[in-house]
Each structure stands twice: as structure tokens, then as C-alpha cells.
Short mmCIF file of C-alpha atoms and ligand atoms in Angstrom, two decimals:
data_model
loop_
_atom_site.label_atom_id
_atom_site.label_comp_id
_atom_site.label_asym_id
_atom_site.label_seq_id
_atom_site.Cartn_x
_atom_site.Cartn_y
_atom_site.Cartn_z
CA UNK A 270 -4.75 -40.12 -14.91
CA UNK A 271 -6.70 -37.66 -12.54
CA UNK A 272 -4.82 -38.86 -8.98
CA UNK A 273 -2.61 -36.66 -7.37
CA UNK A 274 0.92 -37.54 -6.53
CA UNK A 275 -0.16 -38.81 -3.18
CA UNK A 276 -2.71 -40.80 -4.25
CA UNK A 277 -0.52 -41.95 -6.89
CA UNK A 278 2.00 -43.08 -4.35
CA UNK A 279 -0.62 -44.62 -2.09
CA UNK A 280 -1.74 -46.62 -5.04
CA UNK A 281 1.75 -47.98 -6.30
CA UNK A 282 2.85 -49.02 -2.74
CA UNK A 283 -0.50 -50.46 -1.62
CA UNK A 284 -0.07 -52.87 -5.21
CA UNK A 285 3.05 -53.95 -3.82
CA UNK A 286 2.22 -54.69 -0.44
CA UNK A 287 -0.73 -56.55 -1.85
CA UNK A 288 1.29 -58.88 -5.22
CA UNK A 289 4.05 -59.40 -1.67
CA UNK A 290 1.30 -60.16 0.67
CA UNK A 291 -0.34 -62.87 -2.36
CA UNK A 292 2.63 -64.28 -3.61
CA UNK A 293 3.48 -65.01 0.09
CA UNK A 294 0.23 -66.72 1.01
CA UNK A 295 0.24 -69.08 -2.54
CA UNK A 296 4.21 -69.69 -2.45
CA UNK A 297 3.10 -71.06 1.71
CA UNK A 298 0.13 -72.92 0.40
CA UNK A 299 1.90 -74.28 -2.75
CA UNK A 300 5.54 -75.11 -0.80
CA UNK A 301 3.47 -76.68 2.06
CA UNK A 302 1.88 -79.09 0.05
CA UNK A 303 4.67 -80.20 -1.87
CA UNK A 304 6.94 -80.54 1.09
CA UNK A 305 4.38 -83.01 2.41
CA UNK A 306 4.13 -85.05 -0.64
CA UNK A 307 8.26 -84.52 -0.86
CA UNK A 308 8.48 -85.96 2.80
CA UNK A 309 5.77 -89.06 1.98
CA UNK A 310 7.84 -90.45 -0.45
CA UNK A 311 11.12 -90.16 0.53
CA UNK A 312 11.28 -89.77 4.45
CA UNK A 313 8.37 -92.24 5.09
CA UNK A 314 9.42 -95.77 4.75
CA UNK A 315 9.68 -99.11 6.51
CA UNK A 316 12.46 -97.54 9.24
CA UNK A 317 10.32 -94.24 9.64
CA UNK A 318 7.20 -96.05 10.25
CA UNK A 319 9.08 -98.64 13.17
CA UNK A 320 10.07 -95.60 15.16
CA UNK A 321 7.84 -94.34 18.08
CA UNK A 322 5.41 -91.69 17.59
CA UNK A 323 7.87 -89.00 19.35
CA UNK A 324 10.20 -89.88 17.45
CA UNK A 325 8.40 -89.74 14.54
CA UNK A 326 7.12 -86.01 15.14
CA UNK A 327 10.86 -85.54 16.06
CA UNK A 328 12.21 -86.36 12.41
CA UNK A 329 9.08 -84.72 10.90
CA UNK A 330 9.69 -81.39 12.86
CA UNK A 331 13.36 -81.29 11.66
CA UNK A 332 12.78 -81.93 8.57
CA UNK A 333 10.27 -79.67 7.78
CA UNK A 334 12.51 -77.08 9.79
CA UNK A 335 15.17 -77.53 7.80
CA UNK A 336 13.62 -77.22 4.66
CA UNK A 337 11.44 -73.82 6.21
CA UNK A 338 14.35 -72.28 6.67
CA UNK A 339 15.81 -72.06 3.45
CA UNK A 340 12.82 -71.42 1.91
CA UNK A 341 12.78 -68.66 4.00
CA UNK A 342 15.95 -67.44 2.81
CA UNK A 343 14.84 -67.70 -0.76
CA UNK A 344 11.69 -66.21 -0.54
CA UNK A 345 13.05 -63.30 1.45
CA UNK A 346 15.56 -62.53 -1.32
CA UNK A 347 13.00 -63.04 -3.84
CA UNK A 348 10.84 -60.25 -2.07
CA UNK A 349 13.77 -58.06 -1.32
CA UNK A 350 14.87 -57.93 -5.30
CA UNK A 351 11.05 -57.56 -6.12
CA UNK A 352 10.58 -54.72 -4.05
CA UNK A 353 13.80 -53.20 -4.84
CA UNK A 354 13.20 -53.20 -8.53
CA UNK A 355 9.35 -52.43 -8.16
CA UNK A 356 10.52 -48.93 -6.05
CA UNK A 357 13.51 -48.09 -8.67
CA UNK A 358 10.69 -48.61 -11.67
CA UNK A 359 7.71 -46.31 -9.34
CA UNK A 360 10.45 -44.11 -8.75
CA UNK A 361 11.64 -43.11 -11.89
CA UNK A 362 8.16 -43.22 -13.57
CA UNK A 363 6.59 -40.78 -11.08
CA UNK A 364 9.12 -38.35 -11.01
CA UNK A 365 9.72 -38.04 -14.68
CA UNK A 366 8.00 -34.62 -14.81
CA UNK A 367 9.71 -33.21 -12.07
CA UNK A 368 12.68 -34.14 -13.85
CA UNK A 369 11.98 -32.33 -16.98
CA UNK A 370 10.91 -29.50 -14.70
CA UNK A 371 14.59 -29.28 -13.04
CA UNK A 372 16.06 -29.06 -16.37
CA UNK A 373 13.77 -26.15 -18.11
CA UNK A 374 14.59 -24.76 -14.36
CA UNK A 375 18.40 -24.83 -14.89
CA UNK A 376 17.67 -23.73 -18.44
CA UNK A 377 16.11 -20.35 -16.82
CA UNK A 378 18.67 -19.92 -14.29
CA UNK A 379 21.40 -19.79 -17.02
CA UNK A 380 19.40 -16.94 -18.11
CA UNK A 381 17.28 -18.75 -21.40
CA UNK A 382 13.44 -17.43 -20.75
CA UNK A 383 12.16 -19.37 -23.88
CA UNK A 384 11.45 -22.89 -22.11
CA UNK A 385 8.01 -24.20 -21.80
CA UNK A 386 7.77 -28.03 -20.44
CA UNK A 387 4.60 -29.64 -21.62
CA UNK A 388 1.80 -30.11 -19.43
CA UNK A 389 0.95 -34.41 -19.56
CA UNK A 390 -1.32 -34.82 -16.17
CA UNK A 391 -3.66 -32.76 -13.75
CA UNK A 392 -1.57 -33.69 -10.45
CA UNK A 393 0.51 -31.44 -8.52
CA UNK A 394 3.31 -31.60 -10.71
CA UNK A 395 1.08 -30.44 -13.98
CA UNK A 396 -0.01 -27.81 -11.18
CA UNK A 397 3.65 -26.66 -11.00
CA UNK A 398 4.76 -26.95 -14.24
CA UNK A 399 1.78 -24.66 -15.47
CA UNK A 400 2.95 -22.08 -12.59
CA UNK A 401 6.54 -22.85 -14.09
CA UNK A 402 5.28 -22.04 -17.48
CA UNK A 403 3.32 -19.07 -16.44
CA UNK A 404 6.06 -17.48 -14.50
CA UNK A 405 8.73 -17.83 -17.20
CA UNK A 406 5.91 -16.22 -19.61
CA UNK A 407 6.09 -13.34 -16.86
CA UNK A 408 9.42 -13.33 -17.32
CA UNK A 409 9.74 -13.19 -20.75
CA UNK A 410 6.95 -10.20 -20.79
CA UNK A 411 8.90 -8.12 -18.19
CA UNK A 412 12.56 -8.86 -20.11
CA UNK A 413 11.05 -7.58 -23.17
CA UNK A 414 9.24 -4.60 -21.48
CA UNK A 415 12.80 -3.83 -19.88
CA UNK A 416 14.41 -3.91 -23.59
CA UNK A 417 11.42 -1.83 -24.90
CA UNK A 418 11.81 0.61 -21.96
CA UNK A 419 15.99 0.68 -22.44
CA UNK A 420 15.46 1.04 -26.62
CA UNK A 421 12.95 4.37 -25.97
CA UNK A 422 14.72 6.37 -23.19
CA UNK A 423 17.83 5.74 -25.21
CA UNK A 424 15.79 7.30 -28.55
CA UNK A 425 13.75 9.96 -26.81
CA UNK A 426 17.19 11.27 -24.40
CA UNK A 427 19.52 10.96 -28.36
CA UNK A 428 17.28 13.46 -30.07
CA UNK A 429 17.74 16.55 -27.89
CA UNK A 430 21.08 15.45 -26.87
CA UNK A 431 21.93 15.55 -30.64
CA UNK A 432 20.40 19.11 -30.74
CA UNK A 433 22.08 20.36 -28.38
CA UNK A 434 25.53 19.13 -29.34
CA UNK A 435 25.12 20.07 -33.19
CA UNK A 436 24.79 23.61 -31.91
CA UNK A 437 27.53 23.67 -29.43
CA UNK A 438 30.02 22.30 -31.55
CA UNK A 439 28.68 24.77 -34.43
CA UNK A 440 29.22 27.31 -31.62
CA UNK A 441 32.56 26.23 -30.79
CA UNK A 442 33.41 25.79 -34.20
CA UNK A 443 32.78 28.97 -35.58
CA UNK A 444 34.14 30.87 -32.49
CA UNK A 445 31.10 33.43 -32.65
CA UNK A 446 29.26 34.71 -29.85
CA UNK A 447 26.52 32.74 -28.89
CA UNK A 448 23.54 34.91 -28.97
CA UNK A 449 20.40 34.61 -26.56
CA UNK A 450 18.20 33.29 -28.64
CA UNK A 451 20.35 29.96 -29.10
CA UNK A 452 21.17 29.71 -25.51
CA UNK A 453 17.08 29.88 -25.31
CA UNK A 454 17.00 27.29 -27.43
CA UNK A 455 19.33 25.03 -25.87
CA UNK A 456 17.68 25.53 -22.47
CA UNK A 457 14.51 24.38 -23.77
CA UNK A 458 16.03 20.94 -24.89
CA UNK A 459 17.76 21.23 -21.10
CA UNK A 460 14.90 21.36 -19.58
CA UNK A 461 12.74 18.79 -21.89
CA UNK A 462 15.14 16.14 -20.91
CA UNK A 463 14.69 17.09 -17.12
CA UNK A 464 11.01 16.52 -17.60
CA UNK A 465 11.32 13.60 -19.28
CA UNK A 466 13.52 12.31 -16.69
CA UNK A 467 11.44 13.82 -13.80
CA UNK A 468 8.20 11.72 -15.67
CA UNK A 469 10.31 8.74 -16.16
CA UNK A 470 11.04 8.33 -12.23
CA UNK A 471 7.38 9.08 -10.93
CA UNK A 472 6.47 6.32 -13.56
CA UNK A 473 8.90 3.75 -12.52
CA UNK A 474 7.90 4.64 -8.80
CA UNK A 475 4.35 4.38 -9.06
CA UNK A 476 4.86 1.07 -11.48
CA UNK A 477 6.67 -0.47 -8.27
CA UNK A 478 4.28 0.60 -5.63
CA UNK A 479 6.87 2.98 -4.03
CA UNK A 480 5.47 6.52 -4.71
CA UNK A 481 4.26 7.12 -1.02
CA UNK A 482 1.24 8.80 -1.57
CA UNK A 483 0.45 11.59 1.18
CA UNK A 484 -3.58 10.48 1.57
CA UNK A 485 -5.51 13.14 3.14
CA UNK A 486 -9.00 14.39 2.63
CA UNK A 487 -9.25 16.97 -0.52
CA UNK A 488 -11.78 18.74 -1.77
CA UNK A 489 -11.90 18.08 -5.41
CA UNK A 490 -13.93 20.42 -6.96
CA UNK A 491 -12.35 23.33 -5.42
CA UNK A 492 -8.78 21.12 -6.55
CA UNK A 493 -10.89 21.23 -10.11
CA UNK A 494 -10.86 24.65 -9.89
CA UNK A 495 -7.95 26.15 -9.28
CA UNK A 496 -6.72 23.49 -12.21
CA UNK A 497 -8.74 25.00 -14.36
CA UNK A 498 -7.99 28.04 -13.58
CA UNK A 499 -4.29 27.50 -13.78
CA UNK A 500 -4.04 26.28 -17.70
CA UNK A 501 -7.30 28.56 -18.89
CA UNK A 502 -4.99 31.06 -19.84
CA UNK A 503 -2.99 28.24 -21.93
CA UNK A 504 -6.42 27.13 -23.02
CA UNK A 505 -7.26 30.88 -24.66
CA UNK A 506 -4.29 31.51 -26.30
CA UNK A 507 -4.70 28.47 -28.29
CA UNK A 508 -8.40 29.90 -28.88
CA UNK A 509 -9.92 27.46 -27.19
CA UNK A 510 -12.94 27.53 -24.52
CA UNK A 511 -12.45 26.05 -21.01
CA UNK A 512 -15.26 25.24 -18.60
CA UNK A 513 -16.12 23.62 -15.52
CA UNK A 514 -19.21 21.97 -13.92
CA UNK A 515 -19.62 20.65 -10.36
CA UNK A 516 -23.06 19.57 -9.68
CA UNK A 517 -22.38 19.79 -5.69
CA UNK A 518 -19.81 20.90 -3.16
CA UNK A 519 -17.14 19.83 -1.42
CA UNK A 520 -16.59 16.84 -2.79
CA UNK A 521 -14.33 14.81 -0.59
CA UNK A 522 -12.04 12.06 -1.21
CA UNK A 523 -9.26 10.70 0.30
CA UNK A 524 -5.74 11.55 -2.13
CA UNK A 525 -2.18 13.02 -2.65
CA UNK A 526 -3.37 16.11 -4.02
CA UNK A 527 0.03 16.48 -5.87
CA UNK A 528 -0.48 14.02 -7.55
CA UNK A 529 -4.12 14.33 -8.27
CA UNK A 530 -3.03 17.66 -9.79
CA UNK A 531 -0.51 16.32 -11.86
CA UNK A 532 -3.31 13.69 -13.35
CA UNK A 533 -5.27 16.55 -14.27
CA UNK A 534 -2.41 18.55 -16.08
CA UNK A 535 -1.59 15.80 -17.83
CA UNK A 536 -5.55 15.39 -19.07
CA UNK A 537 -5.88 18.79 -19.83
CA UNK A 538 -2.62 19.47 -21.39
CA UNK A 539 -3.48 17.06 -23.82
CA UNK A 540 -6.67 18.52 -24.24
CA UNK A 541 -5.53 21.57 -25.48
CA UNK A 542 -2.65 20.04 -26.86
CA UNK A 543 -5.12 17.77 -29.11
CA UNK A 544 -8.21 20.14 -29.96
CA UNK A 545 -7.63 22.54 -32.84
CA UNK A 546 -8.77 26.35 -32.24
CA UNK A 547 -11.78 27.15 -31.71
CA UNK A 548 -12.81 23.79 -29.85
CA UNK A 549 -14.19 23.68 -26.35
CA UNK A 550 -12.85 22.00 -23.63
CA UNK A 551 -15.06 21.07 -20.46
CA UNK A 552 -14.45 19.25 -17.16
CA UNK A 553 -17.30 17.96 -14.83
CA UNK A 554 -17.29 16.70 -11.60
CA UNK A 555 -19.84 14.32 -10.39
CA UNK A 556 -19.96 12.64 -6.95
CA UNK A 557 -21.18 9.10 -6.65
CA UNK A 558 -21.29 7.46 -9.36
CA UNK A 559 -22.45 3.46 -8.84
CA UNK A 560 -19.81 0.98 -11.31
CA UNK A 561 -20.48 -2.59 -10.44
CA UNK A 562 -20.81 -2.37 -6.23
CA UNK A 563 -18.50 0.42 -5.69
CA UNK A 564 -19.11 4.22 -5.46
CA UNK A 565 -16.85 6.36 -7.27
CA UNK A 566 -16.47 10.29 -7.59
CA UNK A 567 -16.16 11.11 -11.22
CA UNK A 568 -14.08 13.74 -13.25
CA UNK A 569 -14.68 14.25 -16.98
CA UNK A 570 -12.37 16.00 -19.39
CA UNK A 571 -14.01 16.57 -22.35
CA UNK A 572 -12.44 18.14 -25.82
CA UNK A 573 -13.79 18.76 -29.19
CA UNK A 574 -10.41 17.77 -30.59
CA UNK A 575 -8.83 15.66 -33.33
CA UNK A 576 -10.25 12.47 -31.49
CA UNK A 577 -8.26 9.10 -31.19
CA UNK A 578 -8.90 6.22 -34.02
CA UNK A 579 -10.63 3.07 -31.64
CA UNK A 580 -7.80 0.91 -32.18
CA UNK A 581 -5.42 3.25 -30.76
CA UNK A 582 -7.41 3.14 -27.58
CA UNK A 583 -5.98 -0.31 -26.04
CA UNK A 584 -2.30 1.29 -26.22
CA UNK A 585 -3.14 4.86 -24.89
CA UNK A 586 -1.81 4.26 -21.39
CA UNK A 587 1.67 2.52 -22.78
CA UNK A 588 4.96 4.05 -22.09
CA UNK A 589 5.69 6.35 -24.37
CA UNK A 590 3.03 5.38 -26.59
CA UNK A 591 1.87 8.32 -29.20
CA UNK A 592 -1.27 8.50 -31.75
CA UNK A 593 0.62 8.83 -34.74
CA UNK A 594 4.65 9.52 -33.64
CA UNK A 595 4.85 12.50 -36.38
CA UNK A 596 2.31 14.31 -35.43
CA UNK A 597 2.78 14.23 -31.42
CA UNK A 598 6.39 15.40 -31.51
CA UNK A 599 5.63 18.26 -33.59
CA UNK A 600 3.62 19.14 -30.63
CA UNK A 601 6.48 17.91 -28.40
CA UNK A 602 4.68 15.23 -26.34
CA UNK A 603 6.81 12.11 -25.21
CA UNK A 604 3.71 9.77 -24.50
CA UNK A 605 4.53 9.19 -21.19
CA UNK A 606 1.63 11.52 -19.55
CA UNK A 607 -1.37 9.18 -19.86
CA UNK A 608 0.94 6.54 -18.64
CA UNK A 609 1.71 8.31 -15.12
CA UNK A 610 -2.13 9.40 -15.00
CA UNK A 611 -2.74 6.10 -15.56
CA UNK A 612 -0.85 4.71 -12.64
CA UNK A 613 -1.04 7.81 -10.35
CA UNK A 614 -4.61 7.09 -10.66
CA UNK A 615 -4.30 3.37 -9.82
CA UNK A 616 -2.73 3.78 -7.07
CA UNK A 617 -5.67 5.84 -5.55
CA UNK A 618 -7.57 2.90 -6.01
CA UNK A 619 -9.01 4.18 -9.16
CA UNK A 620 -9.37 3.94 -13.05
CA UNK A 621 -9.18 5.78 -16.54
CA UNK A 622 -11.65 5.33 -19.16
CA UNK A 623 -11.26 7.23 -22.22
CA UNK A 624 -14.11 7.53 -25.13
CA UNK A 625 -12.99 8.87 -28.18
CA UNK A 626 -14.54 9.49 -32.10
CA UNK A 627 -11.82 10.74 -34.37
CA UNK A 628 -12.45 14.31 -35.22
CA UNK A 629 -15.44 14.73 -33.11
CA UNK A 630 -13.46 14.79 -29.45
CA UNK A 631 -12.28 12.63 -26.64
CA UNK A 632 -13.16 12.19 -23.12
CA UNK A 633 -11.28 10.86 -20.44
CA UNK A 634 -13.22 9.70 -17.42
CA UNK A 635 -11.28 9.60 -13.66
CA UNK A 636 -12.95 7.10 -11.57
CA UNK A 637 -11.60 7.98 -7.77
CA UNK A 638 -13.29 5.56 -5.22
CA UNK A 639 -14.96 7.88 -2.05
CA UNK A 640 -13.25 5.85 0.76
CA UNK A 641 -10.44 3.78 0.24
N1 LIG B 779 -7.35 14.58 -25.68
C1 LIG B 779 -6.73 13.93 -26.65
N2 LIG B 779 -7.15 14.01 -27.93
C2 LIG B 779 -6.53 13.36 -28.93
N3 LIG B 779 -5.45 12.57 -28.76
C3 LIG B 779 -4.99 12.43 -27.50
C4 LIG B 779 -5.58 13.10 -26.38
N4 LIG B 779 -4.91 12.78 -25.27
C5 LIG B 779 -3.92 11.95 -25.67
N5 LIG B 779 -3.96 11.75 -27.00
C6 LIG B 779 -3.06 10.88 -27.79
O1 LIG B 779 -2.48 9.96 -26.90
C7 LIG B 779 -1.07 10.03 -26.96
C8 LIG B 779 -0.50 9.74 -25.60
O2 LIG B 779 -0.77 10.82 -24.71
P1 LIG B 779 0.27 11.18 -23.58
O3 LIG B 779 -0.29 12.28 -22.76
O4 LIG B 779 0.62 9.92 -22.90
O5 LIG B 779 1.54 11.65 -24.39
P2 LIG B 779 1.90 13.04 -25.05
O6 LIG B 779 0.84 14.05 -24.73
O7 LIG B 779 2.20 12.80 -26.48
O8 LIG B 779 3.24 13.39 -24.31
P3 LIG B 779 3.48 13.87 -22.80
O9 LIG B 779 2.13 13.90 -22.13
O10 LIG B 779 4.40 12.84 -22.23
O11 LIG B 779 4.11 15.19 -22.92
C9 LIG B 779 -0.77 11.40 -27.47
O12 LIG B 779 0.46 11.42 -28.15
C10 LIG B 779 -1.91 11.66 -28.42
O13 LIG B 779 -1.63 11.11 -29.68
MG1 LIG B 780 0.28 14.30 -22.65
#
């Protein structure tokens, strides 16, 4: 049935008033007429008929009185029960979904997410229980994101913390002195889990909405610039070429330009990171660039790297998501830097899109809206 609850309502109550209203009018009709034939044959007779006509009218009027008013009496406990038991059966029939909603709803609040209560009819109730269904779904996503999250902070902070303890209790062990190379060593693992930690908190900031972005106008290209200029040196010593391209100047857009930076880093860390010796890596900045009705200033990193197989692609921007585990943490990435770019990005009202051919290169495209 396609009515709402209302109308459902409406319809139920105005059936009752109308089988009441019926019933009334035949139960008159039909009671009237027997009464009458009732009083010919037993109130009419020889003694009836001697009496005046006021008198006559007199006996008529209290006997048909009489017998009125416990009619009455019947027929209003007749309609009373009928009513009754007509409500009790409307009732329970139209809130039979809502019940089964209350109970998958107690089912969530003692903390079980796998309930889903069917769907039976279009009305506001198959509204809500689709809502219902769709929020525990949420739910459900979110827990297991949570346990995902818990499970890989747990394995990424166990590895260096291992490292680091194998060697001081080796240290302590032996009783030697500790020479500067180790302590090297151990800082490095020190300060790989501060970054990690330091990435993990922008992430679950900007994943909230709470970063508080400092939005003020920025040139980008001469940003670009000094970016480039900071990790060219990085860029040589792993042989590799690094250029830039701006086809005009300033280019302004409203951003945190600490953060903007750090998107950058992250895209052209991994471009070196990812592109064997001897590759080229190039960045270009175009303004206004038309995508559907909005106008976007674009940035380009380009690599002639090892590339990224297409059905990686969808997961890039995951937490700590890595194109083949082995090989990344040889080169010591966690997988969280696309992530953060990813969001950091967002939340300038931007996007990420990232073309890739395996051993050909990748390039990752940040969209950056002019005015936001
Ligand atoms: N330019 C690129 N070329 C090839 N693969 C890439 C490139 N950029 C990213 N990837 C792949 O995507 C994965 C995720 O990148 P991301 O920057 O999130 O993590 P990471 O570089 O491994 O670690 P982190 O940036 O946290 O130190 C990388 O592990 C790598 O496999
Ligand atoms: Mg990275």
C-alpha cells in the first residue's frame, strides 16, 4: 500500500465512523418497524382502541419510550465494544513496523550493529526504517574503520618499538659502551614514530573538520617554487631531474600555506621516493582550469617512476595504504602521506586525481578552487 501513515489513519477511522454511522441508520430503520408491528399486535386491542385519542398517543408515546431507551442502551454498548475492538485491531496493525523498529533499536543500543529490519511499505515508517538501516550501515563502516585504524597504529608503532628495545636490552645486556652509530640508529626509529604520530593527528584532525585552516591569499607558484627548490637537492642525489613550469604569475588562491606545503612534500617525496635514477620529475602550474562549472587552479606532479598498477588506484588515499607493503617499507613510507594530502586538500575545497601506467610514471593532479 502506497498511503502514508496519515492517510492510513484517516482511512481506518473514516471506515469506522462510516460501518457506526450505517449500522445506526439500518438498526433505526429495522427496530422502528418492528416495534410498530410489535406494538399492533400486542398493545392494540379492544381496550386500546375504547380509549380517547390522547390517551391513546399517551400509551403509544410510553411505550415506544420505554422500549427506545433500552435499545439505546444496547446499541450504545454494541458501538462502544465495536469501536473499542476496531481501535485495539488498527492499532496494533499500523504500528507493527514501528515495533520491530524499537527492538533492532534496543538491539543497537546494547551495542549489536548487525540489525537490519526489513523494509515492507513506502510510508513514513519504511522512510525511517531505511534511515535506520542506513545509519546502522554507517555505523558498522565507522566501527570497523576504528578496528582497522586501532589494528595498524598498533603494527606500524610495534615494529620500531621492537627495534629499539632489542638494541637496548642487547646494550644493557652486554654492559658495552654504546657507540654513536647505534644511538644514531635508535634516534632515527625515535624520530619515525614522532612523525608517524605527528601524521596520525593532522589526519584525524582534518578527518573531523577541526584542523583550523589559516586561509589567506598565497601565491602559488612562487609557494611552487621555493618547494621545489627545497627537495631538488633530495631530487639530485637520487639522480633524478626536477623541474617546474608556471605558465603565468602570481597565481592566487585563497589557503593555509602550511598546509599547502605539506601536500606538496608529501607529492614530491613520493615522487622521488617512487622513480628510479635517472627519471625526471616535473611540476606545472596552471591557473583556471574549467571541471564541470567550477574554476580550479591546477598543480601537476609528474614522475617517470615505477608507476601504480590501475587497481591499486581506488585505495591510494586509504590510511596507511601501500602499493605493495614490501617494497614501500624498504623505502620507509607508512602510507599515510597521500591520505593527509588527500584531506588537507579537501578541506581547501579541492580534489586529487592521480593517473598512473606501471613503469611508465604517475601523475598526481591538485585541483584548488580560485575563490572559496
Ligand atoms: N609517485 C608515485 N609513484 C609510484 N607509487 C606511488 C607514488 N606515490 C605513491 N605511491 C604508492 O602509494 C602508496 C601510498 O603513498 P603514501 O604517500 O600515502 O605512503 P608512503 O609514501 O608509503 O608513506 P608516507 O608518505 O606516509 O611516508 C605508496 O606506498 C606507494 O606504493
Ligand atoms: Mg608518501
Amino acid at each position: 500500500m502506497k498511503l502514508t501513515v496519515r492517510q492510513k489513519i484517516f482511512v481506518f477511522t473514516g471506515l469506522l465512523v462510516l460501518i457506526l454511522g450505517f449500522s445506526h441508520i439500518l438498526t433505526n430503520k429495522f427496530y422502528m418497524e418492528s416495534l410498530f408491528d410489535k406494538f399492533r399486535k400486542e398493545e392494540i386491542s379492544a381496550s386500546y382502541l375504547n380509549t380517547t385519542p390522547g390517551e391513546q398517543i399517551e400509551i403509544l408515546k410510553t411505550y415506544f419510550l420505554g422500549k427506545m431507551q433500552q435499545m439505546w442502551l444496547e446499541k450504545w454498548v454494541l458501538f462502544v465494544v465495536t469501536g473499542l475492538f476496531f481501535s485495539f485491531w488498527v492499532s496494533g496493525v499500523l504500528t507493527i513496523p514501528l515495533r520491530k523498529l524499537v527492538a533492532a533499536i534496543v538491539r543497537v543500543a546494547q551495542g549489536d550493529l548487525d540489525v537490519k529490519v526489513p523494509v515492507q511499505s513506502k510510508d513514513e515508517y519504511g522512510k525511517v526504517i531505511q534511515a535506520f538501516n542506513d545509519m546502522t550501515l554507517r555505523l558498522r563502516e565507522a566501527e570497523e574503520a576504528r578496528r582497522r585504524l586501532v589494528a595498524d597504529v598498533a603494527h606500524e608503532l610495534r615494529t620500531p618499538l621492537s627495534i629499539m628495545q632489542l638494541k637496548l636490552e642487547n646494550a644493557q645486556q652486554t654492559g658495552q659502551y654504546v657507540p654513536p652509530e647505534m644511538l644514531l640508529r635508535l634516534q632515527d626509529e625515535v624520530i619515525r614514530l614522532s612523525l608517524l604520530v605527528e601524521d596520525l593527528h593532522i589526519l584525524s584532525l582534518a578527518e573531523t573538520g577541526r584542523l583550523g585552516l589559516d586561509f589567506k591569499p598565497l601565491d602559488l607558484s612562487e609557494r611552487l617554487e621555493q618547494i621545489v627548490d627545497d627537495v631538488k637537492m633530495e631530487a639530485i642525489e637520487n639522480g633524478l631531474e626536477m623541474s617546474y613550469y608556471s605558465n603565468t604569475r602570481p597565481v592566487t588562491v585563497m589557503a593555509d600555506a602550511r598546509r599547502i606545503t605539506q601536500v606538496f612534500i608529501n607529492l614530491l617525496t613520493n615522487a622521488i621516493r617512487y622513480t628510479p635514477e635517472g627519471g625526471k620529475i616535473s611540476v606545472v602550474i596552471e591557473d583556471k582550469v574549467q571541471d564541470g562549472d567550477k574554476v580550479y587552479t591546477c598543480v601537476s606532479v609528474k614522475d617517470t617512476g615505477i608507476g601504480i598498477p590501475a587497481e591499486e588506484l581506488t585505495h591510494l588515499f586509504d590510511r596507511f595504504y601501500r602499493v605493495e607493503k614490501a617494497r614501500s617499507r624498504h623505502t620507509g613510507g607508512t602510507g599515510l602521506g597521500l591520505s593527509i594530502a588527500h584531506h588537507l586538500v579537501r578541506a581547501h575545497g579541492g580534489f586529487i586525481r592521480v593517473e598512473s601506467e606501471p613503469n611508465r610514471g604517475t601523475t598526481f593532479t591538485v585541483y584548488l578552487p580560485l575563490n572559496i
